Amino acid sequence: MSDEFDVVVIGGGPAGYPAAIRAAQNKLSVACIDEWKNYDGSTAFGGTCLNAGCIPSKALLESSELLHRAQHEFKAHGIQVGEVGIDVAAMQKRKATIVRQSTQGILALFKSAGVTPLQGHGRLLPGLKVEFTAHDGAKRTLQAKHVVLASGSQPMELKSAPFDGERIVDSWGALEFDDVPKRLGVIGAGVIGLELGSVWRRLGSEVVMLEALPDFLPMADAQVAKEALKHFGKLGLDIRLGAKVTGAKVSKGKVTVGYADDKGEQSLAVDRLVVAIGRRPYTRDLLAEGTGVEVDERGFIKVDDHCKTGAANVWAVGDCVRGPMLAHKGKEEGVAVADAIAGLYAEVNYKVIPSVIYTAPEIAWVGLTEKQVKESGRACKVGNFPFAASGRARAMEAPAGFCKVVAAVDDDEILGVHIIGPMAGELIAEAVLAMEYSASSEDLQRTIHAHPTLSEALHEAALSADKRAIDFPNR
Ligand code: FAD
Ligand code: AMP
């Protein structure tokens, strides 16, 4: 096998593997190196997203939501079932199958595109060389014309509550529980904490979430965050804001968590504790001396707006560089870099990266919040439409939440769209497309939406920005 490639990608997650496939589509010779190992020692491409993040979490969110609906919603439809329960082993087996299908799919995609998969560790050496160490220890040095670093991120640990893999776990551990903990503590009420807390709450755990910040979901639109907190409270998630965890101790199979809030020192006893306080870039043993690639004080690989590092022909994409830690952001960067290497037009529009929280109700947004627009000094108009006024949402027994459109007063451009409600993560795609083309709220207003659909709520929210909504009183 040749050790010379046009492109060597280090990391086979959702940033690295699309970079490899697009580079091969661009008729370049490509190798993709990945060192991922599962708990059982098996290797797999796909990184955090496929093995321990997006995909397994969505599998468990789906299973647990179905159970919740069977318990709480079926009655309203007139469906009579006996006692419903969960077989955790079967649920986990289904999840594992989905993960395996997805990760094996990457190998099939590599084969069809002509990407050389290399499983083991990659390390960038000076002169566009990459040292590859296979899992059996065998070493090879590859010569590349371009190197793409896509080494991803890892969960942050709280020093005073270290992971033990059993009682105090990270987000991956929380996707692998083989029984439903009676009492579950979650540190961090961010996106990952909320999704994991929702899964186990719906399956029957008493869930207490400790969040250091006084505000709930500060990155989301304030109206959405307020609505979300209300619904999560109804689900039974005990979210304690302004609760800064100071430490946790395991004793006799229980975890005692210490935290400080405005009433002073508090303590909480749980059966398991999930630490979901964020992720940090991962670059362990990735860069040899003298490569010219720099890392900033928070550990991110330094890149410019086009994902170029300080070293010629070395690029970096995904969670290991600045910007939101999202699979689709990494994918766009990976693809753009592979196009740029081939001399094609390439650009990532960082202004329209959607965010989704896969809770129930689901939350999704793109662009600026109402507060951000106001703080920027630009006058804006806001349109709202509640799903309670959507025939389709009512038919789905999912009337919670609303669509919100924030548009500029001067030229009517849509500046942000915020959705909480059924299928919000799917609905946001229309807003992303609209904003990608700098659409005005009038463009959205004049676009025909099929009836009865959830997407009509977005249409009506755009109309409501000009007080022209039909299906809800304009205020
Ligand atoms: P990773 O997915 O971390 O992949 C990096 C890969 O590189 C890994 O396989 C790693 O083993 C390998 N690697 C690292 N260093 C080397 C080396 N030196 N040599 C060889 N291989 C190396 N994002 C979303 O957009 N939507 C979601 O719904 C979502 N849900 C999530 C749920 C959870 C529980 C978690 C933890 C994350 C979630 N994310 C979600 C975030 C998403 O998983 C990450 O943003 C994404 O995986 C980052 O992609 P990446 O390719 O940059 O890095
Ligand atoms: P995210 O960045 O979306 O993954 O969310 C992580 C959350 O964890 C943030 O909202 C942080 O404020 C929160 N967090 C970080 N450290 C602590 C801590 N010691 N105690 C409680 N919450 C924390």
XYZ file of C-alpha atoms and ligand atoms in Angstrom:
551
model
C 0.000 0.000 0.000
C 1.311 3.459 -0.902
C 2.237 5.705 2.000
C 1.703 8.864 -0.075
C -1.673 10.588 -0.165
C -2.990 13.896 -1.423
C -4.934 14.233 1.831
C -4.565 12.564 5.221
C -7.435 13.190 7.646
C -6.800 12.551 11.346
C -10.129 11.785 13.042
C -13.097 9.932 11.588
C -15.962 11.708 13.353
C -18.636 13.840 11.659
C -16.016 16.473 10.771
C -13.269 14.124 9.561
C -15.155 11.467 7.626
C -17.081 13.941 5.401
C -13.788 15.733 4.691
C -12.315 12.409 3.562
C -15.305 11.489 1.384
C -15.526 14.918 -0.274
C -11.757 14.931 -0.930
C -12.107 11.524 -2.631
C -15.076 12.844 -4.639
C -12.712 15.614 -5.722
C -10.455 12.905 -7.202
C -7.788 13.169 -4.507
C -6.139 10.164 -2.881
C -7.214 10.092 0.762
C -6.522 8.214 3.985
C -8.611 8.711 7.128
C -7.065 7.706 10.456
C -9.230 7.071 13.490
C -8.409 5.624 16.898
C -11.901 5.301 18.441
C -12.395 2.295 20.733
C -15.672 1.265 22.295
C -16.124 -0.014 25.851
C -15.919 -3.592 24.532
C -12.617 -2.846 22.763
C -14.108 -2.790 19.262
C -13.025 -0.058 16.873
C -15.398 2.116 14.851
C -15.362 5.202 12.678
C -17.906 7.949 13.442
C -16.309 9.525 16.525
C -18.320 10.858 19.432
C -21.355 11.603 17.295
C -22.073 8.097 16.074
C -20.648 6.080 18.971
C -21.338 8.126 22.085
C -23.277 11.267 21.202
C -25.882 12.345 18.663
C -27.014 8.924 17.467
C -27.209 6.834 20.655
C -28.767 9.750 22.547
C -31.459 10.161 19.902
C -32.146 6.415 19.951
C -32.746 6.518 23.714
C -34.718 9.764 23.506
C -37.040 8.086 20.996
C -37.529 4.942 23.110
C -38.135 6.852 26.314
C -40.477 9.333 24.612
C -42.552 6.457 23.233
C -42.854 5.004 26.729
C -43.854 8.396 28.097
C -46.480 8.836 25.385
C -47.865 5.363 25.973
C -48.186 6.167 29.668
C -49.532 9.698 29.372
C -50.970 10.288 25.906
C -52.541 7.098 24.619
C -55.545 7.535 26.922
C -56.443 10.839 25.211
C -56.554 8.971 21.875
C -58.858 6.358 23.364
C -56.138 3.721 23.160
C -56.378 1.185 25.942
C -53.253 -0.671 26.908
C -52.409 -2.703 29.968
C -49.536 -1.646 32.154
C -46.646 -0.452 29.989
C -43.047 -0.808 31.073
C -39.516 -0.717 29.733
C -37.107 -3.569 29.053
C -33.851 -1.612 29.408
C -31.742 -4.413 27.915
C -33.917 -4.505 24.769
C -33.828 -0.711 24.517
C -30.026 -0.706 24.795
C -29.743 -3.515 22.240
C -31.815 -1.498 19.750
C -29.551 1.516 20.358
C -26.407 -0.581 19.866
C -27.759 -1.924 16.569
C -28.463 1.590 15.293
C -24.976 2.723 16.296
C -23.364 -0.307 14.637
C -25.335 0.201 11.408
C -24.247 3.839 11.338
C -20.560 3.237 12.042
C -20.307 0.312 9.631
C -22.012 2.534 7.086
C -18.994 4.836 7.165
C -16.677 1.989 6.166
C -19.045 1.205 3.280
C -19.041 4.878 2.250
C -15.230 4.949 2.391
C -15.066 1.842 0.216
C -17.407 3.278 -2.383
C -15.634 6.675 -2.436
C -12.141 5.124 -2.432
C -10.970 6.437 0.959
C -8.301 4.327 2.712
C -9.431 3.689 6.317
C -6.639 3.372 8.881
C -7.570 2.449 12.442
C -5.102 3.624 15.043
C -3.401 6.823 16.191
C -2.330 9.664 13.915
C 0.297 12.246 14.822
C 1.291 15.184 12.678
C 5.038 15.522 12.119
C 6.788 18.485 10.464
C 6.870 18.472 6.650
C 3.275 17.236 6.153
C 4.199 13.777 7.416
C 1.834 11.788 9.587
C 2.953 9.020 11.904
C 0.327 6.292 11.990
C 0.390 3.758 14.828
C -2.018 0.882 14.287
C -3.825 -0.582 17.297
C -1.326 -3.494 17.270
C 1.535 -1.018 17.664
C 2.854 -1.189 14.077
C 4.067 2.210 12.867
C 4.089 3.783 9.380
C 4.929 7.273 8.227
C 2.601 8.726 5.641
C 3.478 11.621 3.367
C 0.619 14.004 2.565
C 0.127 17.088 0.411
C -2.567 18.283 2.839
C -3.479 17.195 6.373
C -6.889 17.758 7.955
C -6.981 17.596 11.753
C -10.403 16.516 13.064
C -9.566 15.128 16.487
C -12.789 16.243 18.185
C -13.470 16.822 21.859
C -13.898 15.015 25.145
C -16.145 15.532 28.188
C -14.902 17.924 30.854
C -14.355 16.419 34.254
C -15.124 18.137 37.525
C -11.978 17.664 39.613
C -14.006 17.475 42.817
C -16.323 14.823 41.316
C -14.029 12.609 39.220
C -15.491 10.007 36.865
C -15.351 6.461 38.227
C -17.152 4.894 35.256
C -19.752 3.392 37.554
C -21.483 5.884 39.860
C -20.052 9.162 38.522
C -20.135 9.079 34.750
C -19.788 11.267 31.677
C -22.426 11.570 28.929
C -21.252 8.352 27.257
C -21.605 6.432 30.538
C -25.109 7.857 30.962
C -26.085 6.358 27.595
C -24.977 2.906 28.736
C -26.852 2.378 32.052
C -28.259 -1.131 32.192
C -30.944 -0.248 34.701
C -33.013 2.806 35.571
C -31.407 4.590 38.531
C -33.918 5.392 41.255
C -32.351 8.800 41.871
C -30.186 10.410 39.225
C -28.180 13.599 39.608
C -27.088 15.582 36.559
C -24.524 18.363 36.852
C -25.110 20.939 34.115
C -28.492 21.818 32.615
C -27.072 22.447 29.145
C -28.083 20.669 25.951
C -26.489 17.301 26.792
C -27.602 17.328 30.443
C -31.202 18.078 29.470
C -31.334 15.331 26.852
C -29.862 12.714 29.202
C -31.980 13.896 32.139
C -35.100 13.612 29.946
C -34.271 10.041 28.895
C -33.923 8.703 32.433
C -36.743 10.810 33.878
C -39.169 9.390 31.291
C -37.950 5.893 32.151
C -38.785 6.506 35.795
C -35.764 8.067 37.555
C -36.196 10.933 39.964
C -33.880 13.436 38.287
C -32.260 16.422 39.986
C -30.282 18.762 37.740
C -27.775 21.148 39.280
C -26.901 24.171 37.165
C -24.384 26.764 38.320
C -25.814 29.621 36.270
C -28.807 31.550 37.600
C -30.452 31.645 34.149
C -31.854 28.635 32.339
C -30.560 28.007 28.771
C -28.952 31.451 28.475
C -27.932 30.832 24.850
C -31.545 30.325 23.751
C -34.185 33.002 23.196
C -35.471 34.051 26.646
C -39.121 33.348 25.728
C -38.174 29.845 24.549
C -36.101 29.173 27.672
C -39.019 30.233 29.897
C -41.451 27.984 28.035
C -38.976 25.076 28.140
C -38.445 25.378 31.904
C -42.212 25.190 32.409
C -42.541 21.962 30.392
C -39.446 20.318 31.893
C -40.917 21.059 35.331
C -44.130 19.292 34.280
C -42.075 16.292 33.156
C -40.715 16.178 36.683
C -37.150 17.318 36.028
C -36.080 19.024 39.254
C -33.856 21.755 37.799
C -32.015 23.743 40.465
C -30.501 26.933 39.068
C -27.690 28.847 40.734
C -26.474 25.540 42.205
C -22.707 25.256 41.905
C -21.432 21.769 42.567
C -18.478 21.728 44.927
C -17.801 18.000 45.074
C -19.156 14.470 45.074
C -18.246 11.342 47.009
C -19.121 7.717 46.388
C -19.814 5.537 49.392
C -21.687 2.242 49.677
C -23.023 2.488 46.129
C -24.477 5.987 46.624
C -23.210 9.380 45.538
C -23.384 12.369 47.847
C -23.156 15.615 45.924
C -22.276 18.885 47.623
C -23.362 22.168 46.075
C -23.693 25.794 46.994
C -26.711 27.954 46.210
C -28.095 31.219 47.590
C -29.196 29.406 50.762
C -25.676 28.122 51.435
C -24.118 24.650 51.367
C -26.485 21.871 50.258
C -26.158 18.160 49.799
C -27.922 15.677 47.568
C -27.900 11.860 47.657
C -28.296 10.026 44.341
C -27.682 6.541 42.971
C -25.788 7.785 39.947
C -24.348 11.126 38.903
C -23.883 12.384 35.351
C -21.369 15.175 34.879
C -22.403 17.159 31.796
C -20.577 20.441 32.302
C -19.340 20.806 28.735
C -16.645 19.437 26.437
C -13.096 20.443 25.707
C -11.067 20.063 22.509
C -9.051 16.856 22.291
C -5.514 17.008 20.855
C -3.604 14.470 22.950
C -0.362 13.439 21.219
C -1.662 14.877 17.948
C 1.063 17.429 17.192
C 4.774 16.678 17.218
C 7.291 19.480 17.887
C 7.884 21.859 15.000
C 4.687 21.387 12.989
C 3.817 25.097 13.188
C 0.260 24.303 14.292
C -0.740 26.364 17.331
C -3.194 25.629 20.100
C -4.918 28.427 22.076
C -5.133 28.755 25.862
C -8.380 26.701 25.960
C -6.853 23.888 23.907
C -8.494 24.665 20.539
C -6.348 24.377 17.421
C -5.952 27.912 16.080
C -7.506 28.403 12.631
C -8.646 31.283 10.440
C -12.149 31.711 8.979
C -11.336 29.051 6.369
C -10.071 26.433 8.871
C -6.431 26.990 7.902
C -3.929 26.490 10.729
C -0.678 28.427 10.939
C 1.131 25.632 9.039
C 0.908 25.532 5.245
C -1.549 22.908 3.967
C -2.606 21.851 7.454
C -6.289 22.420 8.192
C -8.431 21.765 11.264
C -12.188 21.250 11.543
C -14.945 20.280 13.982
C -14.931 20.305 17.773
C -11.142 20.777 17.958
C -11.520 24.339 16.585
C -13.510 27.431 17.638
C -17.265 27.658 17.127
C -20.191 25.594 18.390
C -19.482 21.934 19.136
C -22.036 20.497 16.742
C -21.781 17.612 14.299
C -23.269 19.562 11.389
C -20.890 22.487 11.935
C -17.959 20.060 11.718
C -19.404 18.396 8.634
C -19.715 21.708 6.791
C -16.160 22.644 7.744
C -14.820 19.249 6.653
C -16.547 19.425 3.287
C -15.519 23.066 2.752
C -11.867 22.260 3.491
C -11.905 19.296 1.085
C -13.323 21.588 -1.608
C -10.809 24.342 -0.859
C -7.952 21.811 -1.139
C -9.265 20.878 -4.600
C -9.381 24.553 -5.581
C -13.176 24.734 -5.525
C -15.328 27.481 -4.014
C -15.856 26.784 -0.322
C -17.405 28.739 2.501
C -19.139 27.960 5.781
C -21.870 30.417 6.726
C -21.331 30.534 10.478
C -24.281 32.910 10.879
C -26.839 30.239 10.084
C -25.797 27.168 12.050
C -28.955 25.701 13.610
C -29.039 24.468 17.211
C -31.422 21.736 18.313
C -32.237 20.300 21.743
C -34.025 16.972 21.307
C -36.186 17.180 24.400
C -39.987 17.153 24.470
C -41.004 19.735 23.547
C -38.126 19.958 21.097
C -36.201 23.223 20.855
C -34.478 24.655 17.779
C -33.184 27.992 16.694
C -31.043 29.724 14.111
C -29.610 33.232 13.986
C -29.996 35.909 16.626
C -32.279 35.982 19.650
C -34.634 38.924 20.122
C -32.360 40.185 22.925
C -29.239 39.963 20.757
C -30.907 41.959 17.975
C -32.112 44.602 20.427
C -28.650 44.824 21.999
C -27.152 45.327 18.530
C -29.240 48.485 18.259
C -31.160 47.316 15.185
C -34.923 47.748 15.380
C -36.755 44.461 15.023
C -40.273 43.130 14.757
C -41.327 39.832 16.290
C -43.951 37.343 15.149
C -45.218 34.513 17.358
C -47.526 31.634 16.668
C -48.479 29.020 19.284
C -48.751 25.359 18.305
C -51.993 25.314 20.324
C -53.497 27.172 17.336
C -52.157 24.628 14.820
C -54.673 21.997 13.735
C -51.905 19.527 12.962
C -50.241 19.999 16.360
C -53.569 19.506 18.119
C -54.221 16.384 16.051
C -50.814 15.123 17.145
C -51.692 15.829 20.793
C -48.671 18.174 20.783
C -49.969 21.709 21.318
C -47.092 22.897 23.529
C -44.769 25.676 22.402
C -44.584 28.205 19.611
C -42.687 29.508 16.572
C -41.072 32.907 16.766
C -39.673 34.959 13.903
C -37.423 37.956 14.540
C -37.031 40.243 11.505
C -35.418 43.642 10.881
C -37.694 46.649 10.714
C -35.540 48.432 8.099
C -35.329 45.798 5.336
C -37.518 42.999 6.740
C -34.616 40.476 6.702
C -35.172 37.457 8.957
C -32.540 37.682 11.698
C -33.543 34.754 13.876
C -36.095 31.978 14.182
C -36.844 30.228 17.485
C -39.056 27.196 17.812
C -40.157 25.148 20.788
C -42.643 22.420 20.004
C -43.212 19.272 17.966
C -40.507 18.475 15.385
C -38.784 21.802 16.011
C -35.497 20.293 14.796
C -37.062 19.474 11.437
C -39.003 22.735 11.137
C -35.902 24.844 11.662
C -34.482 23.647 8.311
C -36.896 25.923 6.460
C -35.699 28.900 8.483
C -32.056 27.956 7.845
C -32.684 27.825 4.102
C -34.554 31.130 4.211
C -31.755 32.805 6.141
C -29.067 31.262 3.920
C -30.683 33.224 1.086
C -31.180 36.350 3.258
C -34.947 35.953 2.956
C -37.307 38.601 4.300
C -40.253 37.777 6.524
C -42.369 38.669 3.475
C -40.623 35.892 1.483
C -41.686 33.409 4.154
C -45.166 34.955 4.263
C -45.586 34.513 0.496
C -44.353 30.897 0.490
C -47.214 28.404 0.322
C -47.220 25.909 3.180
C -49.238 22.712 2.930
C -52.232 22.361 5.228
C -52.445 20.918 7.799
C -48.755 20.868 8.696
C -46.612 21.993 11.591
C -44.715 24.211 9.156
C -47.806 26.408 8.877
C -46.926 27.608 12.390
C -43.675 29.070 11.036
C -45.587 30.643 8.147
C -48.081 32.191 10.548
C -45.269 33.419 12.832
C -43.756 35.244 9.824
C -47.174 36.749 9.046
C -47.585 37.713 12.682
C -44.368 39.786 12.493
C -46.422 42.193 10.343
C -49.615 41.618 12.334
C -51.114 39.732 9.403
C -51.498 36.258 10.948
C -54.748 34.589 9.947
C -55.095 31.767 12.429
C -54.276 33.661 15.624
C -55.278 37.120 16.868
C -52.587 39.737 16.068
C -51.403 41.667 19.094
P -15.496 13.597 17.230
O -16.860 13.146 16.907
O -15.096 13.677 18.666
O -14.510 12.643 16.418
C -13.136 12.740 16.530
C -12.548 11.391 16.194
O -11.150 11.536 16.065
C -12.781 10.336 17.269
O -13.159 9.127 16.697
C -11.406 10.204 17.933
O -11.187 8.905 18.474
C -10.497 10.471 16.759
N -9.146 10.955 17.105
C -8.820 11.971 17.930
N -7.491 12.145 17.946
C -6.972 11.215 17.104
C -5.665 10.881 16.697
N -4.602 11.580 17.117
N -5.504 9.842 15.841
C -6.559 9.142 15.373
N -7.825 9.420 15.733
C -8.022 10.441 16.576
N -24.076 17.379 17.988
C -25.091 17.638 17.144
O -24.885 18.350 16.151
N -26.343 17.130 17.348
C -26.624 16.357 18.418
O -27.753 15.902 18.581
C -25.594 16.062 19.324
N -25.814 15.276 20.391
C -24.793 14.963 21.227
C -25.053 14.160 22.322
C -24.039 13.816 23.192
C -24.333 12.924 24.359
C -22.715 14.296 22.948
C -21.585 13.922 23.862
C -22.442 15.109 21.866
C -23.484 15.459 21.000
N -23.264 16.296 19.907
C -24.305 16.599 19.072
C -21.941 16.872 19.620
C -21.254 16.074 18.523
O -21.156 14.727 18.928
C -19.876 16.649 18.244
O -20.001 18.022 17.937
C -19.225 15.944 17.073
O -19.075 14.570 17.320
C -17.856 16.552 16.773
O -17.337 15.942 15.634
P -15.759 15.838 15.384
O -15.611 15.031 14.154
O -15.170 17.193 15.445
O -15.182 15.053 16.645
P -23.133 22.804 27.873
O -22.006 23.799 27.795
O -24.342 23.153 27.029
O -22.691 21.398 27.671
O -23.664 22.897 29.375
C -22.878 22.648 30.498
C -23.536 23.350 31.688
O -22.906 22.926 32.900
C -23.426 24.869 31.645
O -24.705 25.425 31.700
C -22.601 25.213 32.890
O -23.020 26.418 33.489
C -22.876 24.029 33.822
N -21.836 23.839 34.844
C -20.494 23.911 34.689
N -19.828 23.662 35.861
C -20.797 23.427 36.810
C -20.784 23.121 38.230
N -19.643 22.994 38.926
N -21.973 22.945 38.864
C -23.141 23.059 38.175
N -23.201 23.354 36.864
C -22.067 23.544 36.167
